[in-house]
XYZ file of C-alpha atoms in Angstrom:
584
model
C 86.645 66.960 155.052
C 85.604 69.302 152.258
C 82.341 71.227 152.570
C 79.237 70.268 150.603
C 79.620 73.450 148.573
C 82.672 71.920 146.909
C 80.442 69.246 145.342
C 77.774 71.650 144.093
C 76.704 71.211 140.449
C 78.337 73.602 137.981
C 76.399 76.885 137.880
C 75.131 76.908 141.465
C 78.117 78.974 142.683
C 78.495 77.018 145.880
C 74.902 77.449 147.052
C 72.970 74.467 148.367
C 71.219 72.992 145.321
C 67.906 72.165 147.002
C 64.984 74.483 147.892
C 61.234 73.997 147.871
C 60.457 76.468 145.019
C 63.167 75.174 142.695
C 62.055 71.588 143.321
C 58.522 72.322 142.088
C 59.877 74.055 138.956
C 62.209 71.128 138.253
C 59.280 68.698 138.326
C 57.349 70.866 135.849
C 60.302 70.913 133.470
C 60.551 67.122 133.616
C 56.851 66.773 132.704
C 57.296 69.163 129.745
C 60.328 67.249 128.425
C 58.516 63.905 128.716
C 55.544 65.299 126.810
C 57.767 66.535 123.986
C 59.517 63.143 123.738
C 56.221 61.290 123.646
C 54.984 63.528 120.826
C 58.170 62.909 118.861
C 57.860 59.135 119.224
C 54.253 59.295 118.044
C 55.227 61.212 114.886
C 58.204 58.861 114.262
C 55.921 55.814 114.426
C 53.962 57.146 111.461
C 57.105 57.877 109.396
C 58.975 54.570 109.974
C 59.832 52.502 108.082
C 60.559 54.888 105.189
C 59.247 54.028 101.749
C 61.472 52.379 99.135
C 61.212 55.483 96.959
C 62.500 57.743 99.708
C 65.442 55.404 100.426
C 66.320 55.245 96.732
C 66.088 59.025 96.390
C 68.366 59.609 99.390
C 70.907 57.005 98.235
C 70.994 58.379 94.699
C 71.512 61.880 96.046
C 74.503 60.648 98.070
C 75.985 58.783 95.097
C 75.572 61.835 92.884
C 77.529 63.889 95.414
C 80.420 61.520 96.059
C 80.493 59.624 92.743
C 82.815 62.018 90.916
C 85.220 61.879 93.855
C 85.208 58.074 93.866
C 85.834 57.650 90.160
C 86.377 60.591 87.859
C 86.594 58.249 84.862
C 83.220 56.592 85.361
C 80.641 56.988 82.608
C 77.197 56.687 84.206
C 75.791 55.159 81.007
C 78.293 52.266 80.983
C 79.401 49.493 83.304
C 82.909 50.786 83.950
C 85.523 49.364 83.571
C 84.133 46.298 81.779
C 83.493 48.038 78.473
C 85.525 48.513 75.316
C 88.743 46.508 75.538
C 87.922 45.975 79.214
C 84.965 43.765 78.324
C 85.305 40.244 79.702
C 86.556 37.990 76.902
C 84.576 34.761 76.269
C 87.785 32.725 76.630
C 88.291 33.869 80.245
C 85.992 31.181 81.661
C 88.241 28.507 80.129
C 91.552 29.813 81.507
C 93.098 29.051 84.912
C 95.444 31.491 86.645
C 97.915 30.136 89.214
C 99.625 32.756 91.395
C 102.677 31.203 93.060
C 104.207 32.830 96.118
C 105.895 32.110 99.452
C 104.661 32.945 102.918
C 107.621 35.155 103.798
C 106.669 37.577 100.996
C 102.957 36.924 100.518
C 101.713 40.057 102.270
C 103.999 42.270 100.183
C 102.547 41.003 96.912
C 99.393 38.935 96.790
C 96.859 41.258 98.508
C 97.203 43.733 95.641
C 96.053 40.999 93.235
C 92.952 40.389 95.328
C 91.845 43.904 96.244
C 90.005 44.471 92.937
C 86.961 42.462 91.831
C 88.080 40.493 88.768
C 85.099 38.842 87.069
C 87.400 38.460 84.067
C 89.530 35.955 86.045
C 86.942 33.472 87.360
C 89.426 30.610 87.875
C 92.140 32.038 90.109
C 94.228 30.049 92.601
C 96.902 31.309 95.002
C 99.548 28.734 95.984
C 102.046 29.175 98.805
C 103.775 27.111 101.505
C 101.393 28.016 104.356
C 97.602 27.630 104.234
C 95.653 30.755 105.201
C 92.958 33.157 104.046
C 93.347 36.721 102.834
C 89.912 38.272 103.125
C 87.589 35.889 101.309
C 90.404 34.359 99.264
C 91.902 31.010 100.179
C 95.663 30.552 99.912
C 96.435 26.908 99.163
C 99.411 25.192 100.769
C 100.980 23.551 97.717
C 103.165 21.324 99.915
C 100.481 20.186 102.344
C 100.607 16.635 101.002
C 104.323 16.498 100.322
C 105.580 13.070 99.337
C 108.326 11.221 101.177
C 110.598 12.172 98.276
C 110.079 15.901 98.897
C 110.248 15.523 102.677
C 113.647 13.910 102.345
C 115.124 17.064 100.810
C 117.036 19.637 102.840
C 114.778 22.367 101.446
C 111.804 20.849 103.286
C 113.260 22.132 106.567
C 112.264 25.603 105.416
C 108.665 24.422 105.068
C 108.700 23.195 108.677
C 110.235 26.489 109.820
C 107.614 28.602 108.053
C 104.654 26.648 109.373
C 106.047 26.493 112.911
C 106.533 30.256 113.007
C 103.107 30.832 111.473
C 101.347 28.671 114.064
C 103.254 30.458 116.839
C 102.240 33.884 115.447
C 105.928 34.751 115.138
C 107.510 37.125 112.587
C 108.668 35.381 109.415
C 111.708 36.711 107.578
C 112.538 35.636 104.037
C 115.595 33.436 103.460
C 117.439 31.944 100.500
C 116.054 28.567 101.578
C 112.587 29.876 100.750
C 113.628 30.241 97.120
C 115.055 26.708 97.122
C 111.840 25.349 98.659
C 109.845 27.110 95.967
C 110.809 24.647 93.225
C 108.947 21.811 94.950
C 105.616 23.634 94.566
C 105.511 23.376 90.782
C 104.477 19.738 90.391
C 101.775 19.540 93.113
C 100.196 22.923 92.392
C 100.050 22.391 88.626
C 98.603 18.906 89.139
C 96.037 20.329 91.575
C 94.946 22.991 89.085
C 94.642 20.373 86.329
C 92.590 17.939 88.463
C 90.110 20.640 89.399
C 89.794 22.189 85.945
C 89.869 19.280 83.517
C 87.937 21.214 80.869
C 90.103 24.331 81.015
C 91.834 25.220 77.766
C 94.809 27.132 79.158
C 96.794 27.174 82.416
C 98.706 30.364 83.268
C 101.369 30.518 86.013
C 102.816 33.757 87.407
C 104.719 34.876 90.505
C 103.200 37.024 93.217
C 105.128 40.074 91.980
C 104.029 39.638 88.360
C 101.375 41.832 86.768
C 99.540 40.345 83.837
C 97.356 42.285 81.416
C 94.661 39.644 81.457
C 92.322 40.929 78.762
C 95.231 41.380 76.361
C 96.384 37.844 77.141
C 92.907 36.485 76.338
C 92.903 38.173 72.941
C 96.345 36.762 72.168
C 95.541 33.231 73.369
C 92.429 33.216 71.187
C 94.770 33.048 68.171
C 96.133 29.645 69.324
C 94.588 26.174 69.546
C 94.548 24.626 73.014
C 94.148 21.194 71.410
C 97.819 21.404 70.401
C 100.767 20.825 72.733
C 101.843 24.421 73.414
C 104.233 26.000 75.914
C 104.152 29.816 75.728
C 106.028 32.608 77.481
C 109.482 34.154 77.818
C 112.048 31.738 76.353
C 114.688 32.053 79.077
C 118.126 30.545 78.691
C 120.095 28.940 81.499
C 123.615 27.627 81.778
C 124.608 24.623 83.821
C 126.411 21.501 82.678
C 124.467 22.108 79.465
C 122.588 25.053 77.984
C 118.850 24.803 78.488
C 115.662 26.783 77.822
C 112.493 27.235 79.865
C 109.487 29.485 80.371
C 110.543 32.176 82.863
C 108.207 31.902 85.869
C 108.418 35.585 86.795
C 107.445 36.627 83.279
C 104.665 34.037 83.349
C 104.239 30.921 81.237
C 101.244 29.125 79.745
C 100.498 25.449 79.122
C 97.772 24.311 76.750
C 95.110 21.767 77.652
C 96.774 19.186 75.403
C 100.187 19.616 77.014
C 98.682 19.452 80.523
C 96.828 16.265 79.618
C 100.040 14.757 78.261
C 101.809 15.502 81.556
C 99.142 14.561 84.109
C 96.737 11.990 82.636
C 98.942 9.136 83.881
C 100.295 11.150 86.812
C 97.291 13.049 88.262
C 99.031 14.099 91.489
C 102.349 14.986 89.873
C 104.298 12.321 91.796
C 106.256 11.103 88.806
C 106.834 14.678 87.681
C 108.345 15.878 90.973
C 110.497 12.743 91.253
C 112.365 13.489 88.036
C 116.023 14.296 88.462
C 115.652 17.820 87.066
C 113.830 19.038 90.188
C 116.653 17.732 92.351
C 119.456 18.850 90.042
C 118.301 22.308 88.950
C 118.086 25.222 91.405
C 114.830 26.683 90.084
C 111.436 25.096 89.605
C 110.515 26.885 86.397
C 113.783 25.825 84.745
C 113.418 22.195 85.921
C 109.820 22.060 84.677
C 110.852 23.618 81.366
C 113.674 21.127 80.802
C 111.278 18.244 81.507
C 108.757 19.626 79.006
C 111.517 20.141 76.436
C 112.485 16.467 76.743
C 108.939 15.196 76.124
C 108.423 13.236 72.867
C 107.725 15.474 69.907
C 108.832 18.663 71.627
C 111.933 20.802 71.148
C 114.079 22.804 73.524
C 112.318 26.118 72.961
C 108.911 27.561 73.753
C 106.261 27.800 71.056
C 105.555 31.530 71.214
C 105.567 34.668 73.305
C 108.672 36.561 72.189
C 108.570 40.215 73.332
C 105.179 39.844 75.064
C 106.305 38.471 78.428
C 108.735 40.523 80.521
C 111.016 39.242 83.276
C 111.413 42.798 84.613
C 109.370 45.935 85.184
C 108.345 48.860 83.011
C 111.486 50.762 84.026
C 113.717 48.444 81.972
C 111.218 47.679 79.215
C 112.815 48.221 75.793
C 110.775 50.475 73.512
C 111.468 49.902 69.832
C 109.870 51.084 66.627
C 109.294 47.443 65.670
C 107.403 46.821 68.925
C 105.590 50.168 69.196
C 102.164 48.614 68.576
C 103.006 45.148 69.880
C 100.974 43.645 72.703
C 102.470 43.651 76.181
C 101.217 40.864 78.446
C 103.304 40.776 81.633
C 105.699 42.743 83.828
C 107.761 41.254 86.650
C 109.521 42.497 89.816
C 106.522 44.667 90.677
C 106.183 46.142 94.158
C 102.761 46.465 95.775
C 102.694 50.090 94.595
C 103.619 48.979 91.047
C 100.813 46.402 91.037
C 98.321 49.065 92.119
C 99.566 51.559 89.508
C 99.359 48.966 86.742
C 95.795 47.975 87.577
C 94.641 51.590 87.802
C 96.371 52.304 84.491
C 94.663 49.319 82.854
C 91.230 50.236 84.233
C 91.525 53.741 82.790
C 92.993 52.715 79.431
C 90.935 49.707 78.332
C 87.470 51.344 78.325
C 88.830 53.949 75.888
C 89.911 51.288 73.361
C 87.821 49.190 70.936
C 86.706 45.799 72.220
C 89.224 43.952 70.020
C 92.176 45.974 71.309
C 94.686 45.479 74.138
C 97.646 47.026 75.952
C 100.574 47.948 73.686
C 104.175 48.975 74.305
C 103.408 52.554 73.299
C 100.622 52.679 75.907
C 103.166 51.877 78.617
C 105.492 54.615 77.348
C 102.649 57.128 77.510
C 101.405 55.915 80.878
C 104.615 55.373 82.836
C 107.148 57.920 81.618
C 108.311 60.086 84.552
C 107.172 63.707 84.582
C 110.606 65.040 83.634
C 110.310 63.050 80.386
C 106.557 63.083 79.854
C 106.030 66.849 79.952
C 108.762 67.960 77.498
C 107.890 64.990 75.273
C 104.267 66.166 75.134
C 105.402 69.669 74.136
C 107.645 68.248 71.434
C 104.771 66.178 70.024
C 102.547 69.254 69.978
C 105.222 71.149 68.098
C 105.474 68.391 65.500
C 101.690 68.321 65.174
C 101.822 72.036 64.332
C 104.371 71.089 61.660
C 107.014 73.343 63.106
C 110.063 72.976 60.889
C 112.502 73.034 63.769
C 110.871 72.895 67.238
C 114.250 73.403 68.894
C 114.802 76.790 67.261
C 111.273 78.054 66.591
C 109.665 77.058 69.910
C 112.763 77.116 72.090
C 112.489 73.381 72.917
C 115.341 71.025 73.670
C 115.743 67.966 71.471
C 117.119 66.055 74.484
C 116.324 65.526 78.153
C 119.251 64.927 80.513
C 118.677 63.459 83.995
C 121.597 63.308 86.458
C 121.180 60.603 89.088
C 119.043 58.469 86.768
C 119.977 55.100 85.237
C 118.138 54.414 81.998
C 120.021 51.333 80.797
C 121.298 50.722 77.297
C 119.845 48.964 74.241
C 121.850 47.168 71.524
C 124.840 48.600 73.331
C 127.460 50.719 71.628
C 129.929 52.536 73.847
C 132.884 54.831 74.210
C 134.842 54.817 77.466
C 137.412 57.368 78.623
C 140.121 55.697 76.509
C 137.886 55.883 73.440
C 137.283 59.575 74.109
C 141.026 60.117 74.452
C 141.633 58.486 71.077
C 138.984 60.747 69.546
C 140.727 63.736 71.097
C 137.691 64.924 73.056
C 136.973 65.249 76.780
C 135.226 62.344 78.494
C 132.098 64.162 79.645
C 128.323 64.296 79.219
C 128.512 66.832 76.410
C 130.529 64.501 74.218
C 128.538 61.415 75.261
C 125.443 63.228 73.990
C 127.377 64.155 70.841
C 128.248 60.500 70.185
C 124.512 59.757 70.305
C 123.677 62.665 68.019
C 126.172 61.438 65.440
C 124.481 58.011 65.276
C 121.021 58.311 63.643
C 119.943 55.021 65.276
C 120.636 56.343 68.792
C 117.654 57.181 71.010
C 119.538 57.868 74.230
C 122.733 57.554 76.198
C 123.916 56.534 79.653
C 127.077 57.732 81.353
C 128.955 56.518 84.421
C 132.379 57.485 85.751
C 134.038 55.107 83.295
C 131.676 54.544 80.353
C 129.409 56.243 77.860
C 126.961 53.759 76.315
C 124.412 54.428 73.596
C 120.898 53.026 73.194
C 120.635 51.879 69.585
C 117.318 51.039 67.885
C 115.394 51.659 71.106
C 115.324 53.160 74.590
C 114.321 52.487 78.203
C 112.685 54.637 80.895
C 115.017 53.598 83.696
C 114.961 54.392 87.415
C 116.827 56.441 90.031
C 120.485 55.485 90.302
C 121.240 53.060 93.158
C 122.788 54.578 96.258
C 126.516 55.148 95.921
C 126.461 54.970 92.105
C 126.924 57.862 89.690
C 124.823 57.775 86.527
C 123.466 60.338 84.095
C 120.923 59.510 81.387
C 119.866 61.286 78.223
C 116.979 60.757 75.771
C 116.567 62.121 72.251
C 113.023 63.493 72.337
C 113.142 64.426 68.665
C 113.790 60.831 67.585
C 111.266 59.320 69.996
C 108.634 61.850 68.894
C 109.412 61.002 65.262
C 108.412 57.384 65.962
C 105.106 58.558 67.420
C 104.527 60.931 64.528
C 105.068 58.176 61.965
C 103.155 55.560 63.976
C 100.649 57.297 66.313
C 100.090 55.115 69.354
C 96.281 55.333 69.369
C 95.843 54.933 65.601
C 93.398 52.013 65.408
C 94.397 51.113 61.852
C 98.042 50.692 62.840
C 97.058 48.744 65.958
C 94.863 46.421 63.882
C 97.629 46.003 61.290
C 100.009 44.968 64.097
C 97.480 42.325 65.160
C 97.372 41.000 61.614
C 101.176 40.760 61.481
C 101.092 38.680 64.667
C 102.299 39.144 68.241
C 104.871 37.039 70.048
C 105.656 34.946 66.997
C 107.896 31.997 67.850
C 110.290 31.597 70.762
C 112.298 34.499 72.049
C 113.185 36.849 74.875
C 112.001 40.434 75.147
C 115.379 41.538 76.501
C 117.387 39.897 73.708
C 119.545 42.426 71.882
C 120.986 42.499 68.395
C 118.481 40.099 66.868
C 118.925 41.778 63.509
C 115.190 42.479 63.329
C 115.526 46.157 64.282
C 118.349 47.333 62.026
C 116.682 49.297 59.264
C 113.168 48.186 60.302
C 110.374 49.995 58.469
C 106.630 49.669 58.805
C 105.812 46.677 56.568
C 103.042 46.677 53.957
C 99.658 45.355 55.009
C 99.494 41.565 55.046
C 103.179 40.947 55.802
C 103.650 38.685 58.828
C 106.167 39.282 61.601
C 109.347 37.227 61.620
C 110.276 35.171 64.695
C 113.459 35.903 66.584
C 116.390 33.930 65.143
C 117.436 30.907 67.188
C 121.095 30.335 68.093
C 123.104 29.360 64.968
C 123.915 25.851 66.244
C 120.196 25.065 66.282
C 119.341 26.444 62.865
C 122.132 25.158 60.625
C 120.562 22.664 58.191
C 122.091 19.291 57.475
C 124.054 19.081 60.703
C 123.303 16.494 63.336
C 123.376 17.871 66.868
C 125.168 15.096 68.733
C 125.062 15.281 72.546
C 128.215 16.436 74.274
C 129.986 14.408 76.956
C 128.428 16.671 79.585
C 124.966 16.040 78.177
C 125.554 12.271 78.193
C 126.731 12.412 81.815
C 123.741 14.549 82.811
C 121.351 12.138 81.106
C 122.939 9.183 82.916
C 122.677 10.968 86.260
C 119.044 11.781 85.531
C 118.235 8.157 84.712
C 119.943 6.972 87.898
C 118.042 9.516 89.958
C 114.754 8.375 88.434
C 115.507 4.791 89.475
C 116.432 5.774 93.015
C 113.326 7.809 93.727
C 110.872 5.458 92.030
C 110.150 3.373 95.177
C 109.330 6.429 97.316
C 106.472 7.865 95.332
C 103.764 7.095 97.887
C 102.519 10.031 99.922
C 102.697 10.223 103.704
C 99.297 9.910 105.361
C 98.635 13.394 106.753
C 95.464 15.497 106.983
C 94.463 16.761 103.564
C 94.916 20.502 103.198
C 94.928 20.922 99.445
C 91.222 20.960 98.574
C 90.025 19.394 95.354
C 87.028 21.425 94.248
């Protein structure tokens, strides 16, 4: 058994801790400590609670210290970022935003939409295939009250799988069936939004990985009348038994109050809508919905506006053109969580610096999202032009091009020369001569080279992205020609931005990625008062005096659709299950 000395308190060096003299001194020390504590409590009782002025002074001192670290762009005299072009537009209260997603990907996308306070989007709904909450935001299960018609589909098995895994707290991996299930959300979620917002003027639908420049959208929508039947967005084209057009869901599409009323007044829960043969026959919900809208009385195949404003891809493949330099940009698709964060931070910094009537333009994206290896030499080239240097390449030792190995920029209005073409020209097939092909074409803004091809970007250019693994790409950009566009049409020139508004944005149907429209060849800045031309429609739809008779395939498809409508008509009643889609 160890001796007592082994348990002695630290500092007693093994001696017995108790003696008569030390005991008396210990008691005195205890009395002194108690007296000091009592005095402190007495003083504290007179000082607590602190006055409001002292609290305010302390809090303000703390804010003054950390404020610059929290937000270096904040102006203490303004309510950042809701000033300038960031000011909440009066139309915002009359617009509904529907964010459509799926549970297998929801956490990769939707939280970034909800992390910022958005008083400019007061009517925002998130629809998925599993009901849950993210923070204080409710995610609505769009299929909670699925009809017998929907439950009879093979895709509904995916809904059961997702909810079973969710209730068992099990990991949920995405599958192709999730994309097939997605199409059955369109009718119930759009009907739900309409029922709960009968006075809304516009209904906007986007995917979870779509970023939308909301304030810019409000300013554009204010130029339209919601009392008209309007379907706006990216006029996508699809090919099946017949060619069809629809508003691309990833780019975002918009339905006016009049069009929504026409669809849902006699079908408030969307039962007749979802039972139409298009939702069974087409693989995607946005295309099925678009075909149905296109077949409504008085409507045509195409959308009513939005060309060039809505993008079905990200900023890396956005096409920058002289014609679109000051055009609005409303949406970008295929955005990662990091992309969504970058876009919101970019918008919060940009909008307060612009006039209240202004919005996000193509040129703003070029300035904000060009990679450093492009942005820095481009800035130097612009400075050189501003100094009116006759030849920046020679006088300031600048390069007129930037070349990036391992980077895939993409082509625009493609013109190319492969190895066989180079052989016929009698030159080596290499980057030097690919760049020379671009130099020889005054409309070329860049080039892209692989092991087998050299393609030129004509009438425009893209930023691009790192080359996919296992692929060999090299990209080049003509800084001198890009800088010449900026010199002629400065991005932040408010007169030019206002003139672009007067010409009109997103006029008519069209696709932002459509090449060779004929609008860019020889385009010059038009005189004030001249309106923008819409994109040309396919020749078969614009030739006057010719009747467009349906093809045999179209007749067969119409017959199949009619038969499908008859079959599903008796099963429109909903199954009696607990209500999980709340009507507000």
